[in-house]
């Protein structure tokens, strides 16, 4: 399950590399907040962008720390190929965050924007990051929380009992995992973002173009697909506002330090 899942996630994001930046509105907004609010005392010379994607975060980090060295790490080789064409950095490394290929005490800073929700064993990811960071080093990440895409999930729930939207970890899950890890928890803040669409198919297409439409456990083939889709549309209409159909994202920002 683990290797199949990771392969599927990597394939989805690799396939989405050329379309990703066109629709990554949430990812850019969250990434900017993530990096803008790094600790002011931080003086990082060796930096890992974990889940670097197309390189937007690395570019922001390079503006903040122009003299530093950078390692762009991503599970999706296609993302790194695309990034290499558009963003210059010291190393592009295709690796799993649960099995990082670095020695100990290597980095001053690890930044990860909307990537750790894809880690099946986040406790292990925290351990791997901890080992690769120097004493006093920082890890700052953002992640999607359970409750995100609630309108889509609740609309599908009115149609059938199958999962159509991923279940994410809760705020409490992440706090617990961080507190049980060797990291020191410095800060945790939760923000809500809401985007609006004229039609559900536009949200669905955006998720596909982001590569973020992989379901844990895979997708099921259903009978009466057209009828069920029509039911979804009718149910989702109950959420319509003057701005359109809402899609809500709950995002957690966490800052950790190695004692």
mmCIF file of C-alpha atoms in Angstrom:
data_model
loop_
_atom_site.group_PDB
_atom_site.id
_atom_site.type_symbol
_atom_site.label_atom_id
_atom_site.label_comp_id
_atom_site.label_asym_id
_atom_site.label_seq_id
_atom_site.Cartn_x
_atom_site.Cartn_y
_atom_site.Cartn_z
ATOM 1 C CA UNK A 1 0.000 0.000 0.000
ATOM 2 C CA UNK A 2 2.716 2.472 0.992
ATOM 3 C CA UNK A 3 4.831 2.102 -2.167
ATOM 4 C CA UNK A 4 1.771 2.008 -4.435
ATOM 5 C CA UNK A 5 0.367 5.118 -2.762
ATOM 6 C CA UNK A 6 3.628 7.060 -3.055
ATOM 7 C CA UNK A 7 4.052 6.036 -6.684
ATOM 8 C CA UNK A 8 0.511 7.185 -7.463
ATOM 9 C CA UNK A 9 1.005 10.554 -5.695
ATOM 10 C CA UNK A 10 4.315 11.102 -7.489
ATOM 11 C CA UNK A 11 2.743 10.262 -10.848
ATOM 12 C CA UNK A 12 -0.182 12.647 -10.289
ATOM 13 C CA UNK A 13 2.052 15.562 -9.372
ATOM 14 C CA UNK A 14 4.559 14.806 -12.130
ATOM 15 C CA UNK A 15 1.750 14.841 -14.675
ATOM 16 C CA UNK A 16 0.494 18.152 -13.274
ATOM 17 C CA UNK A 17 3.848 19.972 -13.427
ATOM 18 C CA UNK A 18 3.079 22.024 -16.534
ATOM 19 C CA UNK A 19 -0.422 23.063 -15.386
ATOM 20 C CA UNK A 20 0.302 23.517 -11.672
ATOM 21 C CA UNK A 21 1.357 27.172 -11.574
ATOM 22 C CA UNK A 22 -1.683 28.233 -13.583
ATOM 23 C CA UNK A 23 -4.093 27.114 -10.845
ATOM 24 C CA UNK A 24 -1.951 27.159 -7.662
ATOM 25 C CA UNK A 25 -3.748 30.131 -6.070
ATOM 26 C CA UNK A 26 -3.998 28.599 -2.598
ATOM 27 C CA UNK A 27 -0.488 27.167 -2.748
ATOM 28 C CA UNK A 28 1.023 30.573 -3.547
ATOM 29 C CA UNK A 29 -0.998 32.425 -0.926
ATOM 30 C CA UNK A 30 -0.097 29.903 1.751
ATOM 31 C CA UNK A 31 3.538 29.691 0.642
ATOM 32 C CA UNK A 32 3.975 33.442 0.824
ATOM 33 C CA UNK A 33 2.563 33.554 4.369
ATOM 34 C CA UNK A 34 4.689 30.556 5.369
ATOM 35 C CA UNK A 35 7.950 32.165 4.284
ATOM 36 C CA UNK A 36 7.134 35.784 5.165
ATOM 37 C CA UNK A 37 6.524 34.706 8.758
ATOM 38 C CA UNK A 38 9.723 32.752 9.318
ATOM 39 C CA UNK A 39 11.377 33.678 12.643
ATOM 40 C CA UNK A 40 13.060 37.076 12.332
ATOM 41 C CA UNK A 41 16.187 35.854 14.152
ATOM 42 C CA UNK A 42 16.839 33.155 11.557
ATOM 43 C CA UNK A 43 20.156 33.223 9.704
ATOM 44 C CA UNK A 44 20.055 30.169 7.459
ATOM 45 C CA UNK A 45 22.835 29.257 5.033
ATOM 46 C CA UNK A 46 21.766 25.672 4.154
ATOM 47 C CA UNK A 47 18.080 25.370 3.290
ATOM 48 C CA UNK A 48 15.843 22.506 2.180
ATOM 49 C CA UNK A 49 12.590 23.165 0.328
ATOM 50 C CA UNK A 50 10.721 19.939 1.088
ATOM 51 C CA UNK A 51 8.031 19.278 -1.488
ATOM 52 C CA UNK A 52 9.495 22.012 -3.674
ATOM 53 C CA UNK A 53 7.060 21.499 -6.545
ATOM 54 C CA UNK A 54 7.636 23.969 -9.373
ATOM 55 C CA UNK A 55 9.942 26.167 -7.280
ATOM 56 C CA UNK A 56 7.749 29.041 -6.123
ATOM 57 C CA UNK A 57 8.799 28.607 -2.482
ATOM 58 C CA UNK A 58 12.475 28.257 -3.346
ATOM 59 C CA UNK A 59 12.332 31.542 -5.244
ATOM 60 C CA UNK A 60 10.794 33.313 -2.238
ATOM 61 C CA UNK A 61 13.426 31.810 0.050
ATOM 62 C CA UNK A 62 16.207 32.939 -2.274
ATOM 63 C CA UNK A 63 14.889 36.484 -2.024
ATOM 64 C CA UNK A 64 14.944 36.231 1.791
ATOM 65 C CA UNK A 65 18.333 34.472 2.024
ATOM 66 C CA UNK A 66 20.187 35.389 -1.193
ATOM 67 C CA UNK A 67 23.591 34.031 -0.139
ATOM 68 C CA UNK A 68 22.353 30.621 0.996
ATOM 69 C CA UNK A 69 22.606 27.166 -0.554
ATOM 70 C CA UNK A 70 19.396 25.374 -1.522
ATOM 71 C CA UNK A 71 18.254 21.777 -1.886
ATOM 72 C CA UNK A 72 14.935 21.296 -3.691
ATOM 73 C CA UNK A 73 13.394 17.969 -2.619
ATOM 74 C CA UNK A 74 10.259 16.433 -4.087
ATOM 75 C CA UNK A 75 8.726 12.975 -4.475
ATOM 76 C CA UNK A 76 7.573 13.839 -8.017
ATOM 77 C CA UNK A 77 10.408 13.688 -10.536
ATOM 78 C CA UNK A 78 8.277 15.548 -13.083
ATOM 79 C CA UNK A 79 7.980 18.523 -10.749
ATOM 80 C CA UNK A 80 11.752 18.674 -10.331
ATOM 81 C CA UNK A 81 12.309 18.469 -14.100
ATOM 82 C CA UNK A 82 9.962 21.400 -14.584
ATOM 83 C CA UNK A 83 11.576 23.336 -11.733
ATOM 84 C CA UNK A 84 15.042 22.810 -13.204
ATOM 85 C CA UNK A 85 13.929 24.645 -16.357
ATOM 86 C CA UNK A 86 12.659 27.675 -14.444
ATOM 87 C CA UNK A 87 14.391 27.954 -11.048
ATOM 88 C CA UNK A 88 18.104 27.738 -10.378
ATOM 89 C CA UNK A 89 19.127 26.006 -7.158
ATOM 90 C CA UNK A 90 22.085 24.002 -5.825
ATOM 91 C CA UNK A 91 20.489 20.557 -5.974
ATOM 92 C CA UNK A 92 17.303 18.901 -7.230
ATOM 93 C CA UNK A 93 16.650 15.703 -5.294
ATOM 94 C CA UNK A 94 13.841 13.219 -5.918
ATOM 95 C CA UNK A 95 13.219 11.710 -2.489
ATOM 96 C CA UNK A 96 10.565 10.573 -0.030
ATOM 97 C CA UNK A 97 10.218 12.758 3.077
ATOM 98 C CA UNK A 98 9.969 9.560 5.116
ATOM 99 C CA UNK A 99 13.424 8.491 3.883
ATOM 100 C CA UNK A 100 15.592 11.551 3.294
ATOM 101 C CA UNK A 101 19.044 10.948 1.746
ATOM 102 C CA UNK A 102 20.996 13.384 3.911
ATOM 103 C CA UNK A 103 23.517 13.044 6.684
ATOM 104 C CA UNK A 104 22.909 14.455 10.138
ATOM 105 C CA UNK A 105 23.211 18.145 11.041
ATOM 106 C CA UNK A 106 23.097 19.308 7.432
ATOM 107 C CA UNK A 107 20.496 22.113 7.276
ATOM 108 C CA UNK A 108 19.722 25.310 9.170
ATOM 109 C CA UNK A 109 16.191 25.477 7.810
ATOM 110 C CA UNK A 110 13.583 23.173 6.297
ATOM 111 C CA UNK A 111 10.506 24.766 4.728
ATOM 112 C CA UNK A 112 7.622 22.661 3.447
ATOM 113 C CA UNK A 113 4.537 24.187 1.849
ATOM 114 C CA UNK A 114 1.393 22.039 1.588
ATOM 115 C CA UNK A 115 3.283 18.776 1.202
ATOM 116 C CA UNK A 116 3.339 16.919 4.528
ATOM 117 C CA UNK A 117 -0.344 15.948 4.272
ATOM 118 C CA UNK A 118 0.804 13.387 1.674
ATOM 119 C CA UNK A 119 3.097 11.669 4.199
ATOM 120 C CA UNK A 120 1.526 8.420 5.406
ATOM 121 C CA UNK A 121 3.873 8.267 8.411
ATOM 122 C CA UNK A 122 4.347 11.877 9.461
ATOM 123 C CA UNK A 123 6.055 10.878 12.715
ATOM 124 C CA UNK A 124 8.809 9.308 10.625
ATOM 125 C CA UNK A 125 8.976 12.393 8.404
ATOM 126 C CA UNK A 126 9.509 14.521 11.509
ATOM 127 C CA UNK A 127 12.296 12.191 12.651
ATOM 128 C CA UNK A 128 13.997 12.336 9.257
ATOM 129 C CA UNK A 129 13.860 16.121 9.181
ATOM 130 C CA UNK A 130 15.078 16.380 12.773
ATOM 131 C CA UNK A 131 18.126 14.245 12.014
ATOM 132 C CA UNK A 132 19.105 16.364 9.017
ATOM 133 C CA UNK A 133 18.870 19.725 10.844
ATOM 134 C CA UNK A 134 21.612 21.301 12.949
ATOM 135 C CA UNK A 135 21.090 22.176 16.608
ATOM 136 C CA UNK A 136 19.004 25.344 16.789
ATOM 137 C CA UNK A 137 17.715 24.776 13.264
ATOM 138 C CA UNK A 138 14.144 25.447 12.224
ATOM 139 C CA UNK A 139 11.459 23.505 10.396
ATOM 140 C CA UNK A 140 8.418 25.454 9.265
ATOM 141 C CA UNK A 141 5.599 23.820 7.347
ATOM 142 C CA UNK A 142 2.042 24.355 6.230
ATOM 143 C CA UNK A 143 -0.488 21.573 5.778
ATOM 144 C CA UNK A 144 -4.107 20.906 4.852
ATOM 145 C CA UNK A 145 -6.406 20.071 7.764
ATOM 146 C CA UNK A 146 -9.473 17.882 8.039
ATOM 147 C CA UNK A 147 -12.501 20.050 7.284
ATOM 148 C CA UNK A 148 -10.994 21.307 4.042
ATOM 149 C CA UNK A 149 -13.255 21.005 0.995
ATOM 150 C CA UNK A 150 -16.130 20.440 3.409
ATOM 151 C CA UNK A 151 -18.699 21.640 0.872
ATOM 152 C CA UNK A 152 -17.539 19.064 -1.670
ATOM 153 C CA UNK A 153 -17.305 16.291 0.916
ATOM 154 C CA UNK A 154 -20.756 16.999 2.375
ATOM 155 C CA UNK A 155 -22.308 17.219 -1.077
ATOM 156 C CA UNK A 156 -20.886 13.830 -2.035
ATOM 157 C CA UNK A 157 -22.096 12.407 1.315
ATOM 158 C CA UNK A 158 -25.637 13.211 0.214
ATOM 159 C CA UNK A 159 -25.089 11.116 -2.918
ATOM 160 C CA UNK A 160 -23.429 7.938 -1.592
ATOM 161 C CA UNK A 161 -21.298 6.525 1.214
ATOM 162 C CA UNK A 162 -18.049 6.264 -0.740
ATOM 163 C CA UNK A 163 -15.049 8.545 -0.079
ATOM 164 C CA UNK A 164 -14.589 11.181 -2.774
ATOM 165 C CA UNK A 165 -12.464 13.651 -0.804
ATOM 166 C CA UNK A 166 -9.372 12.740 1.201
ATOM 167 C CA UNK A 167 -9.501 12.690 4.970
ATOM 168 C CA UNK A 168 -6.718 14.841 6.369
ATOM 169 C CA UNK A 169 -5.168 14.996 9.830
ATOM 170 C CA UNK A 170 -6.705 17.352 12.360
ATOM 171 C CA UNK A 171 -5.078 20.287 14.130
ATOM 172 C CA UNK A 172 -4.892 18.116 17.269
ATOM 173 C CA UNK A 173 -3.251 15.268 15.295
ATOM 174 C CA UNK A 174 -0.413 17.516 14.170
ATOM 175 C CA UNK A 175 0.127 19.088 17.574
ATOM 176 C CA UNK A 176 0.260 15.653 19.183
ATOM 177 C CA UNK A 177 2.710 14.295 16.601
ATOM 178 C CA UNK A 178 4.971 17.331 16.947
ATOM 179 C CA UNK A 179 4.916 17.196 20.745
ATOM 180 C CA UNK A 180 5.794 13.480 20.706
ATOM 181 C CA UNK A 181 8.701 14.142 18.350
ATOM 182 C CA UNK A 182 12.132 15.404 19.466
ATOM 183 C CA UNK A 183 11.331 18.824 18.010
ATOM 184 C CA UNK A 184 10.393 21.820 20.180
ATOM 185 C CA UNK A 185 7.077 23.318 19.084
ATOM 186 C CA UNK A 186 7.550 27.069 18.640
ATOM 187 C CA UNK A 187 4.239 28.136 17.105
ATOM 188 C CA UNK A 188 1.061 26.847 15.516
ATOM 189 C CA UNK A 189 -1.559 28.937 13.749
ATOM 190 C CA UNK A 190 -4.611 27.977 11.736
ATOM 191 C CA UNK A 191 -6.023 30.027 8.862
ATOM 192 C CA UNK A 192 -9.106 29.515 6.708
ATOM 193 C CA UNK A 193 -9.123 30.297 2.992
ATOM 194 C CA UNK A 194 -12.163 30.282 0.741
ATOM 195 C CA UNK A 195 -12.242 30.317 -3.049
ATOM 196 C CA UNK A 196 -15.278 30.568 -5.296
ATOM 197 C CA UNK A 197 -16.220 28.812 -8.530
ATOM 198 C CA UNK A 198 -18.977 29.255 -11.045
ATOM 199 C CA UNK A 199 -19.382 25.481 -11.414
ATOM 200 C CA UNK A 200 -18.245 22.372 -9.526
ATOM 201 C CA UNK A 201 -16.453 21.155 -12.646
ATOM 202 C CA UNK A 202 -14.098 24.149 -12.368
ATOM 203 C CA UNK A 203 -13.073 23.095 -8.844
ATOM 204 C CA UNK A 204 -12.698 19.498 -10.009
ATOM 205 C CA UNK A 205 -10.535 20.567 -12.948
ATOM 206 C CA UNK A 206 -8.371 22.743 -10.688
ATOM 207 C CA UNK A 207 -7.702 19.835 -8.317
ATOM 208 C CA UNK A 208 -6.773 17.677 -11.300
ATOM 209 C CA UNK A 209 -4.418 20.309 -12.740
ATOM 210 C CA UNK A 210 -2.767 20.664 -9.317
ATOM 211 C CA UNK A 211 -2.227 16.914 -9.114
ATOM 212 C CA UNK A 212 -4.045 17.022 -5.770
ATOM 213 C CA UNK A 213 -6.864 14.682 -6.737
ATOM 214 C CA UNK A 214 -5.318 11.394 -5.611
ATOM 215 C CA UNK A 215 -7.545 9.562 -3.131
ATOM 216 C CA UNK A 216 -6.004 7.566 -0.273
ATOM 217 C CA UNK A 217 -7.173 4.028 -0.969
ATOM 218 C CA UNK A 218 -7.865 4.707 -4.638
ATOM 219 C CA UNK A 219 -11.018 5.439 -6.572
ATOM 220 C CA UNK A 220 -13.981 3.160 -6.994
ATOM 221 C CA UNK A 221 -15.919 2.555 -10.212
ATOM 222 C CA UNK A 222 -19.575 3.369 -9.644
ATOM 223 C CA UNK A 223 -22.758 2.652 -11.549
ATOM 224 C CA UNK A 224 -25.001 5.495 -12.698
ATOM 225 C CA UNK A 225 -22.091 7.934 -12.749
ATOM 226 C CA UNK A 226 -24.025 10.571 -14.695
ATOM 227 C CA UNK A 227 -26.980 10.422 -12.330
ATOM 228 C CA UNK A 228 -24.752 10.639 -9.281
ATOM 229 C CA UNK A 229 -22.856 13.591 -10.751
ATOM 230 C CA UNK A 230 -26.158 15.394 -11.308
ATOM 231 C CA UNK A 231 -27.112 14.733 -7.687
ATOM 232 C CA UNK A 232 -23.791 16.225 -6.585
ATOM 233 C CA UNK A 233 -24.380 19.362 -8.649
ATOM 234 C CA UNK A 234 -27.843 19.844 -7.210
ATOM 235 C CA UNK A 235 -26.607 19.378 -3.627
ATOM 236 C CA UNK A 236 -23.587 21.662 -4.023
ATOM 237 C CA UNK A 237 -25.923 24.402 -5.319
ATOM 238 C CA UNK A 238 -27.273 24.794 -1.778
ATOM 239 C CA UNK A 239 -23.898 26.336 -0.849
ATOM 240 C CA UNK A 240 -23.960 28.943 -3.619
ATOM 241 C CA UNK A 241 -23.272 32.542 -2.582
ATOM 242 C CA UNK A 242 -23.319 35.774 -4.614
ATOM 243 C CA UNK A 243 -19.608 35.092 -5.253
ATOM 244 C CA UNK A 244 -20.206 31.568 -6.530
ATOM 245 C CA UNK A 245 -19.780 28.068 -5.145
ATOM 246 C CA UNK A 246 -17.361 28.078 -2.179
ATOM 247 C CA UNK A 247 -14.475 25.710 -1.533
ATOM 248 C CA UNK A 248 -13.038 26.079 1.969
ATOM 249 C CA UNK A 249 -9.493 25.157 2.998
ATOM 250 C CA UNK A 250 -8.291 24.981 6.607
ATOM 251 C CA UNK A 251 -4.524 25.384 6.740
ATOM 252 C CA UNK A 252 -2.175 24.886 9.679
ATOM 253 C CA UNK A 253 1.217 26.618 9.951
ATOM 254 C CA UNK A 254 3.713 25.093 12.379
ATOM 255 C CA UNK A 255 7.218 26.218 13.363
ATOM 256 C CA UNK A 256 9.567 23.752 15.072
ATOM 257 C CA UNK A 257 13.102 24.126 16.418
ATOM 258 C CA UNK A 258 15.780 21.551 17.152
ATOM 259 C CA UNK A 259 16.890 22.028 20.790
#
